[in-house]
Short mmCIF file of C-alpha atoms in Angstrom, two decimals:
data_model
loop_
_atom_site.label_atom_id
_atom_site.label_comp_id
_atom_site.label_asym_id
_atom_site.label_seq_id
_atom_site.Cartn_x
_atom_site.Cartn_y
_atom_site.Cartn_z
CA UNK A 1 9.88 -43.10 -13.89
CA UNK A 2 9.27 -42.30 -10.05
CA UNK A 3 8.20 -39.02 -10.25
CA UNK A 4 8.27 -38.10 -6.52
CA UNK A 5 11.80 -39.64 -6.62
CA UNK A 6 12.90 -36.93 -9.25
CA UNK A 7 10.96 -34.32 -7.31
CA UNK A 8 13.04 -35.33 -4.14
CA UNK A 9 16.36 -35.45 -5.93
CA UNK A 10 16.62 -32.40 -8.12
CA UNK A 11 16.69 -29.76 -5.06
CA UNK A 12 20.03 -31.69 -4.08
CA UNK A 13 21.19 -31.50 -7.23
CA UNK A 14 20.48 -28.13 -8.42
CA UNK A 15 22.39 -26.86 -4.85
CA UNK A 16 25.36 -29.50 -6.06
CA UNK A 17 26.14 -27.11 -9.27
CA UNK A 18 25.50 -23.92 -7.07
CA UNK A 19 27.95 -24.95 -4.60
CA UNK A 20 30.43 -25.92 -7.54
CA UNK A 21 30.52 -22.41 -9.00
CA UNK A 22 27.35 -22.25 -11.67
CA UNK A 23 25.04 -19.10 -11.20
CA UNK A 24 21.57 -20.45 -10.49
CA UNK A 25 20.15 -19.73 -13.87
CA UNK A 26 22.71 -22.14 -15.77
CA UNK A 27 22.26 -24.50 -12.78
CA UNK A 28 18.82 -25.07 -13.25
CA UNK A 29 18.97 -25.45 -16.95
CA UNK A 30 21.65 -27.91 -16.82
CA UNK A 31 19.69 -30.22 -14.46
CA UNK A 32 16.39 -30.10 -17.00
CA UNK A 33 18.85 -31.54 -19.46
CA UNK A 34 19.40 -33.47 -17.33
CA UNK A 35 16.13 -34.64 -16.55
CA UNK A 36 15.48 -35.02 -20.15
CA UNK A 37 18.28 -37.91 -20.15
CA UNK A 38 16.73 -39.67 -17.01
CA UNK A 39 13.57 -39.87 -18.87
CA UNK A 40 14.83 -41.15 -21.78
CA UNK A 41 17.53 -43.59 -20.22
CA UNK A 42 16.32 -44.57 -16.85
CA UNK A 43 13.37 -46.87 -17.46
CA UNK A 44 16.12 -48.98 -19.38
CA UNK A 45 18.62 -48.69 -17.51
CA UNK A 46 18.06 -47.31 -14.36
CA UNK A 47 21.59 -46.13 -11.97
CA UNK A 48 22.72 -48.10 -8.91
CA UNK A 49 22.87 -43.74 -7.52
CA UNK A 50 20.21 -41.89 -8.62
CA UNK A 51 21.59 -38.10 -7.50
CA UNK A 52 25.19 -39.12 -8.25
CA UNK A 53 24.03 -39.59 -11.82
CA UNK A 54 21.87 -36.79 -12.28
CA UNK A 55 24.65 -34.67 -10.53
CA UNK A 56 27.31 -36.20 -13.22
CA UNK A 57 25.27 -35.51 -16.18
CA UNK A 58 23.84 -32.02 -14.69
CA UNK A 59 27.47 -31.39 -14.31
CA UNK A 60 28.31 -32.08 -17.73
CA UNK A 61 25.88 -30.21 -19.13
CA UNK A 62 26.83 -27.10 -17.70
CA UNK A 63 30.50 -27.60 -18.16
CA UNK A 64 29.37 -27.48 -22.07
CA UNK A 65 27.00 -24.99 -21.94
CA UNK A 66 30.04 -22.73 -20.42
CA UNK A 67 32.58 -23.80 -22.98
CA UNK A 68 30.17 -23.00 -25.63
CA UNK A 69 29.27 -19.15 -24.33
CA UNK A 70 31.94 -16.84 -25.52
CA UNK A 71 30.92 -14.48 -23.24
CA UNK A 72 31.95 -16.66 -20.01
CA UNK A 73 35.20 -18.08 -21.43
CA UNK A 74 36.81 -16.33 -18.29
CA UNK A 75 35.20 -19.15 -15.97
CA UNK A 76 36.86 -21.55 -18.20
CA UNK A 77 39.98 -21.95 -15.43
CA UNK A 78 37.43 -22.82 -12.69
CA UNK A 79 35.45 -24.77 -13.86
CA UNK A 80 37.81 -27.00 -16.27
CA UNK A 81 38.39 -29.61 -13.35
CA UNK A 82 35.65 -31.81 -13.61
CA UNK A 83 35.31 -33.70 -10.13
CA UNK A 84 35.68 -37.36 -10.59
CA UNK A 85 32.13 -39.27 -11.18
CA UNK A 86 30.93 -41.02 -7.99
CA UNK A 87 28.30 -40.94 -5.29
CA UNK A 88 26.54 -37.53 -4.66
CA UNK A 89 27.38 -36.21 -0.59
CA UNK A 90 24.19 -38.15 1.57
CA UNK A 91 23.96 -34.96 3.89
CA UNK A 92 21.09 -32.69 2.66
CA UNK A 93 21.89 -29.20 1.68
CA UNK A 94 18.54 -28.43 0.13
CA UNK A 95 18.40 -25.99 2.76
CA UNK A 96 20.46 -23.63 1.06
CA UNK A 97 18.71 -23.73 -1.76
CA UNK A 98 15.41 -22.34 0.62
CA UNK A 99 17.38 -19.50 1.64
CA UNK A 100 18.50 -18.62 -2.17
CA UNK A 101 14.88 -19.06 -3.38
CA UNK A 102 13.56 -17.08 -0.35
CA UNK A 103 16.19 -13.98 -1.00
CA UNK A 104 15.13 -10.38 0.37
CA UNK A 105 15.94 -9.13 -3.02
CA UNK A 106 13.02 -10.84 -4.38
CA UNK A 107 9.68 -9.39 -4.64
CA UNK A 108 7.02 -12.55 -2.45
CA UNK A 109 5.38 -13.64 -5.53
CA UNK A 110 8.61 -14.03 -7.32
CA UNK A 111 10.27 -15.72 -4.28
CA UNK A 112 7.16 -17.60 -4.09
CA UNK A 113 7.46 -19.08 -7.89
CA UNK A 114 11.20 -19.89 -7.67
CA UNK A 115 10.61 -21.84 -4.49
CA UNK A 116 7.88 -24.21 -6.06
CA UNK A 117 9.82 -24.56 -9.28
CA UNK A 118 13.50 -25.04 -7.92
CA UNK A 119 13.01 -26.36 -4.01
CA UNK A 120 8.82 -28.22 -4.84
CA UNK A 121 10.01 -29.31 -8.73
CA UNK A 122 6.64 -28.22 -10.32
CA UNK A 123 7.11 -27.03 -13.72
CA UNK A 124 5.94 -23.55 -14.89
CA UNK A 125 2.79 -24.99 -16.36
CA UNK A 126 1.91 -26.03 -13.25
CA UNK A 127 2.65 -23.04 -11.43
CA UNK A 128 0.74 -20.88 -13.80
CA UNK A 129 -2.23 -22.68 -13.53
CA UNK A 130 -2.33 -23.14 -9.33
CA UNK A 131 -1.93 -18.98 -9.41
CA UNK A 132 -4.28 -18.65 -12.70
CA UNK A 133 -1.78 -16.83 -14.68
CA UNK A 134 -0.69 -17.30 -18.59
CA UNK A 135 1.87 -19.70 -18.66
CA UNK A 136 4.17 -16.84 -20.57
CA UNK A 137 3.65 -14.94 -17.37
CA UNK A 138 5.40 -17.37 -14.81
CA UNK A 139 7.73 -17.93 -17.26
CA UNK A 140 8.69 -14.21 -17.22
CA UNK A 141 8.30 -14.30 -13.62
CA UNK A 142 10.23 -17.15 -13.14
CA UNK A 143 13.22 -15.88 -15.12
CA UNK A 144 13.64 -12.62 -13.69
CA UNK A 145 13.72 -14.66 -10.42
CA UNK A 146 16.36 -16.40 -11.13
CA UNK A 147 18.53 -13.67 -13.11
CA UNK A 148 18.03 -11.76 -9.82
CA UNK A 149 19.55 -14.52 -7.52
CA UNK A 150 22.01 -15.72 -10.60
CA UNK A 151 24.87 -13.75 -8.55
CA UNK A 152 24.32 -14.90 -4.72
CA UNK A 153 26.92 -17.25 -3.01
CA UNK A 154 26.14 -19.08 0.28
CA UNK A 155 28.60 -17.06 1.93
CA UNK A 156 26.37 -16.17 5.00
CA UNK A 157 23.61 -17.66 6.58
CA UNK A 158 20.64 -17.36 4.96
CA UNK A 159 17.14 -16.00 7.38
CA UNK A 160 14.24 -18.90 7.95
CA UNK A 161 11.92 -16.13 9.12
CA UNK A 162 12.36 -14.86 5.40
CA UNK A 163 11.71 -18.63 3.99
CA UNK A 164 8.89 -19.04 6.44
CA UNK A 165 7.35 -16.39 5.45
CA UNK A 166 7.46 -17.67 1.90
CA UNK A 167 5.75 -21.13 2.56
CA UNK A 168 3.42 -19.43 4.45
CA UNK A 169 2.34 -17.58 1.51
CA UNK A 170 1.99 -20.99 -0.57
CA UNK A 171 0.51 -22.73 2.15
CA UNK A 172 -2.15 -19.49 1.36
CA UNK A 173 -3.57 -19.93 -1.44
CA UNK A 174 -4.95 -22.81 -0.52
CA UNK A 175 -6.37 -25.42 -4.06
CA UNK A 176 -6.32 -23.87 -7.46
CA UNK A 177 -6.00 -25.56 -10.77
CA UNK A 178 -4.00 -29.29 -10.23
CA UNK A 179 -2.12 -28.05 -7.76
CA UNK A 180 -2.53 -28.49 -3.85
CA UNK A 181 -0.87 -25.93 -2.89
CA UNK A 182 -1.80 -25.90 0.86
CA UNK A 183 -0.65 -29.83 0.31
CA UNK A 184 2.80 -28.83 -1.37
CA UNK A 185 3.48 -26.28 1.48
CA UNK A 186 3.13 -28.22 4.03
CA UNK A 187 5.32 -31.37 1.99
CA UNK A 188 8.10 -28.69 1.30
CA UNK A 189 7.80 -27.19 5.67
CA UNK A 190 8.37 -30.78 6.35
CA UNK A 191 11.44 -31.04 4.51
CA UNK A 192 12.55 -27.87 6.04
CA UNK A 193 11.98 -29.46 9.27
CA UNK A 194 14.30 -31.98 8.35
CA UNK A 195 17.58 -29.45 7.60
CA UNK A 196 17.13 -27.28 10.54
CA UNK A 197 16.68 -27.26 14.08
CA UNK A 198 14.21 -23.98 14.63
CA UNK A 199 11.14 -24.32 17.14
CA UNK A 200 9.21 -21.56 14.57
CA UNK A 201 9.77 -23.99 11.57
CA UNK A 202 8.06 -26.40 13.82
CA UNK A 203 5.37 -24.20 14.89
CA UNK A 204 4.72 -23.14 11.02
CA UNK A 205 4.16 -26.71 10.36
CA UNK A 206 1.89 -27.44 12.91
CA UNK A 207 -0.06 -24.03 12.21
CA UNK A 208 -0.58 -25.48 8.53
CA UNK A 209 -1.57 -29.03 9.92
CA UNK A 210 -4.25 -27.77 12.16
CA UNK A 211 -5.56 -25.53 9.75
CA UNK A 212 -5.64 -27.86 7.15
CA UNK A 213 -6.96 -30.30 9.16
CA UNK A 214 -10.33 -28.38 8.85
CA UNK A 215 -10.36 -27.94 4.84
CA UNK A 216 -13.11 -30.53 3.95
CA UNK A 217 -15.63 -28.73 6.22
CA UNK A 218 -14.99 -25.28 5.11
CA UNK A 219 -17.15 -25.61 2.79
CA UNK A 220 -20.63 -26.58 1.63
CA UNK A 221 -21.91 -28.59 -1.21
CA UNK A 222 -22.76 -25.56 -3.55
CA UNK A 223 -19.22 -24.31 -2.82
CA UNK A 224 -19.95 -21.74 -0.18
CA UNK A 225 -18.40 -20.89 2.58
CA UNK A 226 -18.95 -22.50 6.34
CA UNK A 227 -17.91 -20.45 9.69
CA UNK A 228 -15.83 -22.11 11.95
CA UNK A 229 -18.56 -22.08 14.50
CA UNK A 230 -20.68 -24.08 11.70
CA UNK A 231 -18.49 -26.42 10.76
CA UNK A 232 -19.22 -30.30 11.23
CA UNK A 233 -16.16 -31.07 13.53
CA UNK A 234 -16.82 -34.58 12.55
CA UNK A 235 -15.67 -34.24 9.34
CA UNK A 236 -11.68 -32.40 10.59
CA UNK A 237 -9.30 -34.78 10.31
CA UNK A 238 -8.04 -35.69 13.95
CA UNK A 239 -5.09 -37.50 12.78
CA UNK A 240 -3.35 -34.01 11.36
CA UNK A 241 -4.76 -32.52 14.62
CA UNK A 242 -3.19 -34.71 16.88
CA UNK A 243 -0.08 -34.42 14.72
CA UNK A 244 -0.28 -30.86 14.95
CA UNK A 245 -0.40 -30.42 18.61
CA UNK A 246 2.18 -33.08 19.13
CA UNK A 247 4.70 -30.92 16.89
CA UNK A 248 3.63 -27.79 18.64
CA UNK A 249 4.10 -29.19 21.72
CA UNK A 250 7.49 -30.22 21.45
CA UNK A 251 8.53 -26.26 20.14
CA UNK A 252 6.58 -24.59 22.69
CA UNK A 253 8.47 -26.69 24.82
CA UNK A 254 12.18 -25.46 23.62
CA UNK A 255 10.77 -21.82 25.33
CA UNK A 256 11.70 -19.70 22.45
CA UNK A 257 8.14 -18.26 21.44
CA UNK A 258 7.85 -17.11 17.63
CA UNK A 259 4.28 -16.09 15.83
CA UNK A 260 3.79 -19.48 13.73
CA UNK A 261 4.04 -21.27 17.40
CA UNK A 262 1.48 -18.68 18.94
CA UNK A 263 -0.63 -18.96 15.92
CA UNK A 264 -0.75 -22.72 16.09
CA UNK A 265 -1.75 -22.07 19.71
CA UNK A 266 -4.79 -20.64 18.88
CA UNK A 267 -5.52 -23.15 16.21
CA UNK A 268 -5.16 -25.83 18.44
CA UNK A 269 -7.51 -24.61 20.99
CA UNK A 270 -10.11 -24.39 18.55
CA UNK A 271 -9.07 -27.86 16.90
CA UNK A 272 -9.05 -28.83 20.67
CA UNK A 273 -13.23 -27.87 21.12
CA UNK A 274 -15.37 -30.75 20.85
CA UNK A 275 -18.15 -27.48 20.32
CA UNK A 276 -17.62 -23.97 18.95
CA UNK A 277 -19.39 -23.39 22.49
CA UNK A 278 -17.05 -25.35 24.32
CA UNK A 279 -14.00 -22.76 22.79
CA UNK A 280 -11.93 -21.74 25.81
CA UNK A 281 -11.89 -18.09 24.49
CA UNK A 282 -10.15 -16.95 27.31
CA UNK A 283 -7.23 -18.71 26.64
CA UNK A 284 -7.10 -17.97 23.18
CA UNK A 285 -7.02 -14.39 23.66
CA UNK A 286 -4.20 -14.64 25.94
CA UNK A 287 -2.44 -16.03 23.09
CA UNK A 288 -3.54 -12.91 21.21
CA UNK A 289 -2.06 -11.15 23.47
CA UNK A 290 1.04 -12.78 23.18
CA UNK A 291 0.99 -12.43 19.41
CA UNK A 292 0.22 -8.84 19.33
CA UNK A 293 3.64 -8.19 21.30
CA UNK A 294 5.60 -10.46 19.00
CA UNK A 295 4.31 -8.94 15.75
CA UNK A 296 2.31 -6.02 16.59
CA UNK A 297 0.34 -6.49 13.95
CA UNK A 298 -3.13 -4.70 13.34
CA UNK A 299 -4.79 -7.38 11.88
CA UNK A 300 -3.99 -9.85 14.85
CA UNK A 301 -5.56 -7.22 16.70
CA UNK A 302 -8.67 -7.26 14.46
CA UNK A 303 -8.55 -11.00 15.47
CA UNK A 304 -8.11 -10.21 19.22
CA UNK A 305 -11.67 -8.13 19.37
CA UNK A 306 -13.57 -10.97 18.00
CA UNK A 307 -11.88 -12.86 20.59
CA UNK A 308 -12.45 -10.73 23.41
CA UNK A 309 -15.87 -10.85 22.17
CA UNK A 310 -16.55 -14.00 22.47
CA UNK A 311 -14.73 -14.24 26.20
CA UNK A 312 -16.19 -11.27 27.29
CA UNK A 313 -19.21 -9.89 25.63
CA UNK A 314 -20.28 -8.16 22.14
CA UNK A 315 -19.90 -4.51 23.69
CA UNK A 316 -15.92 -5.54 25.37
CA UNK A 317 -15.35 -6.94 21.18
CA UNK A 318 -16.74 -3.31 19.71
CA UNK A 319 -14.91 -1.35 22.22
CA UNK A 320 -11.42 -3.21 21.27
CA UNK A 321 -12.62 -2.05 17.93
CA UNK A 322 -13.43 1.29 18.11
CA UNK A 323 -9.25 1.73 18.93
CA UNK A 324 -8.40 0.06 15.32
CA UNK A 325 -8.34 1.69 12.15
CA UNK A 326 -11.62 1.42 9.92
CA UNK A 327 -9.84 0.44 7.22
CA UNK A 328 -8.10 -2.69 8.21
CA UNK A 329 -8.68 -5.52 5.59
CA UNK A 330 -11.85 -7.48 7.31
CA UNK A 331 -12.93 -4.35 9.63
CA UNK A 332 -15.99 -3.85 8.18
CA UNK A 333 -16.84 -7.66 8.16
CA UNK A 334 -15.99 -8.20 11.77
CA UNK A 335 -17.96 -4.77 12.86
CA UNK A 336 -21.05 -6.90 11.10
CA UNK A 337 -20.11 -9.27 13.24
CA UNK A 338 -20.18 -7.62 16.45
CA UNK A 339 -23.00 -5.80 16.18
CA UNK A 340 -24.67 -8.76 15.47
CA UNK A 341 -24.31 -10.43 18.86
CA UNK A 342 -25.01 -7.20 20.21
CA UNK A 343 -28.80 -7.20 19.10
CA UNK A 344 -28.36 -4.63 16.70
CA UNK A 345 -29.26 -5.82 13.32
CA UNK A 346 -30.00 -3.15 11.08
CA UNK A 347 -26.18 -2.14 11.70
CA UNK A 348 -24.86 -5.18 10.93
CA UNK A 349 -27.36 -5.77 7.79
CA UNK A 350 -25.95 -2.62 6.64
CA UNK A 351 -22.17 -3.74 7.57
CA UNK A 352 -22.17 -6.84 5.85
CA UNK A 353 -23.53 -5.53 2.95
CA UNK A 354 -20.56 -2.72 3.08
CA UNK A 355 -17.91 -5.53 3.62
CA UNK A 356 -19.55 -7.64 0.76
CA UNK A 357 -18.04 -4.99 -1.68
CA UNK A 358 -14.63 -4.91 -0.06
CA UNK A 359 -14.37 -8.59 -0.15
CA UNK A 360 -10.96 -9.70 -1.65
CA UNK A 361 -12.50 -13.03 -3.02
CA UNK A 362 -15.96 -14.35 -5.07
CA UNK A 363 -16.65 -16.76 -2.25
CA UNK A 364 -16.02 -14.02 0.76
CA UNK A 365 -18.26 -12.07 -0.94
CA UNK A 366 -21.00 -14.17 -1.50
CA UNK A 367 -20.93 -15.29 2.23
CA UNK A 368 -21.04 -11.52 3.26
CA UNK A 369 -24.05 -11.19 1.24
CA UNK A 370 -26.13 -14.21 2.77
CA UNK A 371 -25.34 -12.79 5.59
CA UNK A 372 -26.91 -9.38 5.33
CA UNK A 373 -29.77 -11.08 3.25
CA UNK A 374 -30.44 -13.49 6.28
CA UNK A 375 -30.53 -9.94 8.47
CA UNK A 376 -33.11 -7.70 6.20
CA UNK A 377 -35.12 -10.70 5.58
CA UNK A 378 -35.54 -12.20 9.77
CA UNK A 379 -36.06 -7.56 10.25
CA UNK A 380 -38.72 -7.83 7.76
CA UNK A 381 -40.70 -11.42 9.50
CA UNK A 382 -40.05 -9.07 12.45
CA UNK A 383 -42.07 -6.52 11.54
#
């Protein structure tokens, strides 16, 4: 069995049933069975039309599965017309089935879970281990999902800023369990990038390629993290970089600015140093700038002082600062930070050490720590 091939297909599919009149939760069942068949019949005898067969037998399934359920014998006159068996529509409509994953009345971790298991085609095992869940969890999760979007037609266009949002969030969490889930993002952005025409789905993709791009030196041997400004640039991968600006070109060039696009911007420019000295900081907090009108977000201002920093001095970064609000995810860290390249040590000893306990992950954490260890121990040589 080609697995990617059934990976590829069953989004097509499952939309197929949707658009025929089956809620999403009976959809989805009815292709597993589906499934099940393919497995069992295809390395025999494998169909001249893959999707037209799956759609057929999906079809068939749920035709029974209705017939069978008192409690829906009133679909019974729509759905009694089977369409005649033949090849499944080329055009790709998997885009609909984005905007139903991607609903607003779906909490993001829910939306998040229905995407990768209807749109990406991992199972719920899988899912449960790349988020470190019980498998009974994501089941739960899964189901509620789909009970929730069981009712929705495709009677409107659905909202890519919604969906974007959504891969953004996978693209997030980065490796966990056997699941690449910064890998299966960016696989399931470029099939969005297929089905629609938007200069932000563009610029989301080439965010995630440039920051991928810089994965395998995030990191040291012993697991720990490595600052951008330490990194070994040798080891990005300049073949997603230049991918990355190429695709980001081509949507900043369309003139209809969005946050992925300004984001990428600023990724690029650091992609774009051969040195973390050789950073042209001033650019990239004009992009800031730019992003902090399109979003006005407070972390992206967070962002902006270390950038301001870097263009313009320590004391111009702490001053930006001093107008945020101290309790910004990160503040404390980036204070550290700042007062740091200001001379001041003992502060930022004492800030890292604060921002170590607010750290929202075990390797954050430990980084904040080495830092303020690294601090107290060059203060104490000093004295």
């Amino acid at each position: 069995m080609d697995e990617a091939l059934i990976r590829s297909l069953t989004p097509g599919v499952l939309t197929v049933l949707v658009r025929r009149g089956a809620d999403f939760a009976a959809a989805e069942d009815a292709v597993q069975d589906a499934l099940v068949e393919a497995v069992r019949g295809w390395p025999d005898d494998p169909p001249r039309d893959p999707k037209g067969w799956l759609v057929t037998v999906a079809w068939r399934r749920f035709l029974d599965a209705s017939r069978a359920d008192t409690a829906r014998r009133r679909r019974e006159d729509r759905v009694e017309e089977e369409p005649a068996p033949g090849p499944a529509p080329g055009v790709d409509d998997t885009l609909q089935l984005y905007f139903l994953c991607a609903h607003p009345s779906l909490t993001p971790s829910s939306a998040v879970a229905l995407t990768l298991r209807a749109v990406g085609g991992l199972t719920t095992r899988q899912i449960a281990r790349a988020y470190l869940v019980p498998e009974a969890t994501m089941a739960q999760r899964i189901s509620r999902a789909k009970r929730t979007v069981s009712g929705v037609r495709f009677d409107r266009p659905g909202d890519v800023a919604t969906v974007l949002r959504v891969l953004y969030l996978v693209f997030n969490e980065g490796y966990s369990g056997d699941v690449d889930l910064a890998a299966e993002a960016i696989r399931l952005t470029r099939q969005l990038a297929a089905s629609v025409d938007h200069p932000e789905v563009a610029g989301l993709l080439a965010l995630m390629l440039l920051h991928h791009a810089r994965r395998a030196a995030r990191t040291a041997p012993d697991g720990s993290l490595v600052p951008l400004a330490e990194q070994d640039r040798g080891r990005w991968d300049t073949a997603s970089i230049a991918q990355g600006v190429r695709i980001l070109q081509a949507a900043l060039a369309r003139d209809r600015l969005g946050e992925f696009q300004a984001q990428a911007a600023i990724a690029a420019l650091h992609a774009d140093a051969p040195t973390a000295g050789e950073t042209d900081w001033v650019q990239i907090v004009e992009w800031y700038d730019e992003l902090a009108r399109l979003t006005d977000n407070p972390v992206v201002r967070l962002n902006r002082a270390v950038a301001v920093s870097e263009a313009d001095g320590p004391r111009a970064g702490l001053a930006e600062l001093a107008t945020l609000d101290d309790t910004l995810p990160r503040h404390t860290a980036v204070a550290a930070y700042l007062h740091e390249r200001d001379g001041d040590l003992d502060t930022a000893a004492r800030l890292y050490a604060e921002a170590a306990h607010k750290a929202p992950d075990l390797a954050e954490r430990d980084h904040l720590v080495r830092q303020a260890a690294r601090l107290n121990s060059r203060h104490r040589h000093a004295r």
